[in-house]
GROMACS .gro file of C-alpha atoms in nm:
model
  171
    1UNK     CA    1  -1.449  -0.289  -4.149
    2UNK     CA    2  -1.432  -0.264  -3.770
    3UNK     CA    3  -1.471   0.045  -3.570
    4UNK     CA    4  -1.160   0.127  -3.338
    5UNK     CA    5  -1.251   0.075  -2.967
    6UNK     CA    6  -1.281   0.371  -2.741
    7UNK     CA    7  -1.097   0.219  -2.457
    8UNK     CA    8  -0.917  -0.095  -2.372
    9UNK     CA    9  -1.118  -0.402  -2.269
   10UNK     CA   10  -1.005  -0.584  -1.968
   11UNK     CA   11  -1.008  -0.958  -1.963
   12UNK     CA   12  -0.826  -1.283  -1.828
   13UNK     CA   13  -0.509  -1.359  -2.004
   14UNK     CA   14  -0.477  -1.664  -2.235
   15UNK     CA   15  -0.168  -1.848  -2.353
   16UNK     CA   16  -0.181  -1.673  -2.686
   17UNK     CA   17  -0.132  -1.333  -2.493
   18UNK     CA   18   0.204  -1.434  -2.355
   19UNK     CA   19   0.414  -1.296  -2.631
   20UNK     CA   20   0.217  -0.969  -2.596
   21UNK     CA   21   0.276  -0.956  -2.214
   22UNK     CA   22   0.655  -1.012  -2.276
   23UNK     CA   23   0.645  -0.735  -2.532
   24UNK     CA   24   0.491  -0.500  -2.293
   25UNK     CA   25   0.733  -0.603  -2.004
   26UNK     CA   26   1.059  -0.606  -2.228
   27UNK     CA   27   1.119  -0.225  -2.244
   28UNK     CA   28   1.040  -0.195  -1.875
   29UNK     CA   29   1.290  -0.484  -1.793
   30UNK     CA   30   1.545  -0.308  -1.999
   31UNK     CA   31   1.502   0.024  -1.789
   32UNK     CA   32   1.502  -0.224  -1.469
   33UNK     CA   33   1.172  -0.103  -1.380
   34UNK     CA   34   1.019  -0.463  -1.403
   35UNK     CA   35   1.223  -0.792  -1.363
   36UNK     CA   36   1.262  -0.981  -1.680
   37UNK     CA   37   1.140  -1.334  -1.671
   38UNK     CA   38   1.155  -1.638  -1.891
   39UNK     CA   39   0.873  -1.727  -2.125
   40UNK     CA   40   0.805  -2.056  -1.930
   41UNK     CA   41   0.755  -1.836  -1.600
   42UNK     CA   42   0.473  -1.646  -1.781
   43UNK     CA   43   0.316  -1.951  -1.927
   44UNK     CA   44   0.313  -2.121  -1.580
   45UNK     CA   45   0.136  -1.820  -1.431
   46UNK     CA   46  -0.107  -1.724  -1.723
   47UNK     CA   47  -0.399  -1.779  -1.494
   48UNK     CA   48  -0.278  -1.497  -1.263
   49UNK     CA   49  -0.291  -1.242  -1.533
   50UNK     CA   50  -0.543  -0.978  -1.659
   51UNK     CA   51  -0.479  -0.809  -1.966
   52UNK     CA   52  -0.608  -0.488  -2.144
   53UNK     CA   53  -0.676  -0.517  -2.535
   54UNK     CA   54  -0.726  -0.238  -2.759
   55UNK     CA   55  -0.813  -0.307  -3.119
   56UNK     CA   56  -0.675  -0.644  -3.101
   57UNK     CA   57  -0.332  -0.538  -2.950
   58UNK     CA   58  -0.243  -0.597  -2.584
   59UNK     CA   59  -0.193  -0.245  -2.406
   60UNK     CA   60  -0.166  -0.357  -2.055
   61UNK     CA   61  -0.118  -0.629  -1.807
   62UNK     CA   62  -0.097  -0.721  -1.447
   63UNK     CA   63  -0.092  -1.051  -1.229
   64UNK     CA   64  -0.223  -1.144  -0.878
   65UNK     CA   65   0.024  -1.404  -0.735
   66UNK     CA   66  -0.110  -1.558  -0.406
   67UNK     CA   67   0.159  -1.603  -0.150
   68UNK     CA   68  -0.029  -1.706   0.161
   69UNK     CA   69  -0.361  -1.759   0.293
   70UNK     CA   70  -0.440  -1.385   0.336
   71UNK     CA   71  -0.153  -1.237   0.121
   72UNK     CA   72  -0.092  -1.186  -0.250
   73UNK     CA   73   0.143  -0.990  -0.461
   74UNK     CA   74   0.047  -0.754  -0.741
   75UNK     CA   75   0.313  -0.837  -1.025
   76UNK     CA   76   0.402  -0.734  -1.365
   77UNK     CA   77   0.173  -0.437  -1.380
   78UNK     CA   78   0.250  -0.269  -1.713
   79UNK     CA   79   0.087  -0.037  -1.972
   80UNK     CA   80   0.198   0.056  -2.328
   81UNK     CA   81   0.349   0.395  -2.345
   82UNK     CA   82   0.048   0.512  -2.560
   83UNK     CA   83  -0.167   0.433  -2.255
   84UNK     CA   84   0.025   0.624  -1.982
   85UNK     CA   85  -0.182   0.876  -1.790
   86UNK     CA   86  -0.512   0.728  -1.913
   87UNK     CA   87  -0.605   0.540  -1.595
   88UNK     CA   88  -0.556   0.198  -1.759
   89UNK     CA   89  -0.284   0.099  -1.495
   90UNK     CA   90  -0.550   0.177  -1.214
   91UNK     CA   91  -0.824  -0.014  -1.399
   92UNK     CA   92  -0.594  -0.327  -1.428
   93UNK     CA   93  -0.489  -0.294  -1.069
   94UNK     CA   94  -0.848  -0.260  -0.928
   95UNK     CA   95  -0.945  -0.573  -1.135
   96UNK     CA   96  -0.665  -0.764  -0.965
   97UNK     CA   97  -0.790  -0.632  -0.633
   98UNK     CA   98  -1.143  -0.769  -0.712
   99UNK     CA   99  -0.975  -1.105  -0.791
  100UNK     CA  100  -0.799  -1.089  -0.456
  101UNK     CA  101  -1.134  -1.023  -0.277
  102UNK     CA  102  -1.296  -1.311  -0.460
  103UNK     CA  103  -1.011  -1.543  -0.356
  104UNK     CA  104  -1.039  -1.435   0.011
  105UNK     CA  105  -0.710  -1.242   0.034
  106UNK     CA  106  -0.696  -0.948   0.258
  107UNK     CA  107  -0.352  -0.799   0.210
  108UNK     CA  108  -0.173  -0.709  -0.114
  109UNK     CA  109   0.200  -0.656  -0.152
  110UNK     CA  110   0.403  -0.494  -0.436
  111UNK     CA  111   0.746  -0.407  -0.488
  112UNK     CA  112   0.772  -0.091  -0.704
  113UNK     CA  113   0.940   0.220  -0.825
  114UNK     CA  114   0.598   0.365  -0.870
  115UNK     CA  115   0.531   0.463  -0.524
  116UNK     CA  116   0.289   0.762  -0.601
  117UNK     CA  117   0.076   0.534  -0.836
  118UNK     CA  118   0.041   0.276  -0.568
  119UNK     CA  119  -0.006   0.509  -0.285
  120UNK     CA  120  -0.305   0.657  -0.487
  121UNK     CA  121  -0.446   0.307  -0.467
  122UNK     CA  122  -0.436   0.251  -0.107
  123UNK     CA  123  -0.082   0.103  -0.070
  124UNK     CA  124   0.172   0.224   0.191
  125UNK     CA  125   0.544   0.158   0.236
  126UNK     CA  126   0.635  -0.116   0.475
  127UNK     CA  127   0.942  -0.175   0.679
  128UNK     CA  128   1.028  -0.509   0.853
  129UNK     CA  129   0.814  -0.813   0.827
  130UNK     CA  130   0.425  -0.799   0.757
  131UNK     CA  131   0.377  -1.167   0.857
  132UNK     CA  132   0.415  -1.367   1.187
  133UNK     CA  133   0.723  -1.565   1.267
  134UNK     CA  134   0.538  -1.882   1.197
  135UNK     CA  135   0.431  -1.769   0.830
  136UNK     CA  136   0.769  -1.616   0.782
  137UNK     CA  137   0.925  -1.958   0.830
  138UNK     CA  138   0.684  -2.122   0.595
  139UNK     CA  139   0.747  -1.865   0.324
  140UNK     CA  140   1.113  -1.928   0.349
  141UNK     CA  141   1.046  -2.259   0.188
  142UNK     CA  142   0.910  -2.102  -0.129
  143UNK     CA  143   1.136  -2.102  -0.443
  144UNK     CA  144   0.938  -1.796  -0.577
  145UNK     CA  145   1.171  -1.497  -0.619
  146UNK     CA  146   0.868  -1.269  -0.540
  147UNK     CA  147   0.829  -1.428  -0.199
  148UNK     CA  148   1.187  -1.365  -0.130
  149UNK     CA  149   1.140  -0.997  -0.219
  150UNK     CA  150   0.863  -0.985   0.021
  151UNK     CA  151   1.056  -1.132   0.300
  152UNK     CA  152   1.337  -0.884   0.219
  153UNK     CA  153   1.601  -1.148   0.189
  154UNK     CA  154   1.951  -1.044   0.130
  155UNK     CA  155   1.990  -1.271  -0.181
  156UNK     CA  156   1.742  -1.061  -0.379
  157UNK     CA  157   1.871  -0.720  -0.280
  158UNK     CA  158   2.106  -0.670  -0.595
  159UNK     CA  159   1.790  -0.713  -0.817
  160UNK     CA  160   1.565  -0.488  -0.609
  161UNK     CA  161   1.776  -0.190  -0.504
  162UNK     CA  162   1.571   0.119  -0.507
  163UNK     CA  163   1.248  -0.054  -0.510
  164UNK     CA  164   0.979   0.016  -0.238
  165UNK     CA  165   0.797  -0.250  -0.069
  166UNK     CA  166   0.438  -0.162  -0.023
  167UNK     CA  167   0.126  -0.313   0.136
  168UNK     CA  168  -0.249  -0.254   0.123
  169UNK     CA  169  -0.512  -0.413   0.341
  170UNK     CA  170  -0.844  -0.464   0.176
  171UNK     CA  171  -1.173  -0.391   0.355
   0.00000   0.00000   0.00000
């Protein structure tokens, strides 16, 4: 007989976690808080994810997606309803921040409805472009929808109405 864990354990995601990640994201995607993605997208990005596990069940996740030399996006940050208000979202976010530091990323972007949460973690809303014209031109070549959201391109606006673009500079 195993004793229940006191708090979730954070670790890198594995391919076997993708179903659990999708299950965490599904209710948030239905409420249009997170963007719904195909399973293949999660498998392609599994190495970007951190997950939180409690007694064999995934109760949180988040991803760090590098966009440029000094820029990455916090994506798909989600916690189970049972974990809301426990600080788990902040723990996952800070683990992703540490991943960013290890990679040499200096700035973190997110597109969110959870402005107070991200503000508490050092993010601030941004207007306009947060990259030089040269980098902007390079990023335009990306097929990634998250990059298009960062660039604030018109073609992604119907999917992101009401979201706030936020940025955090790491020290």
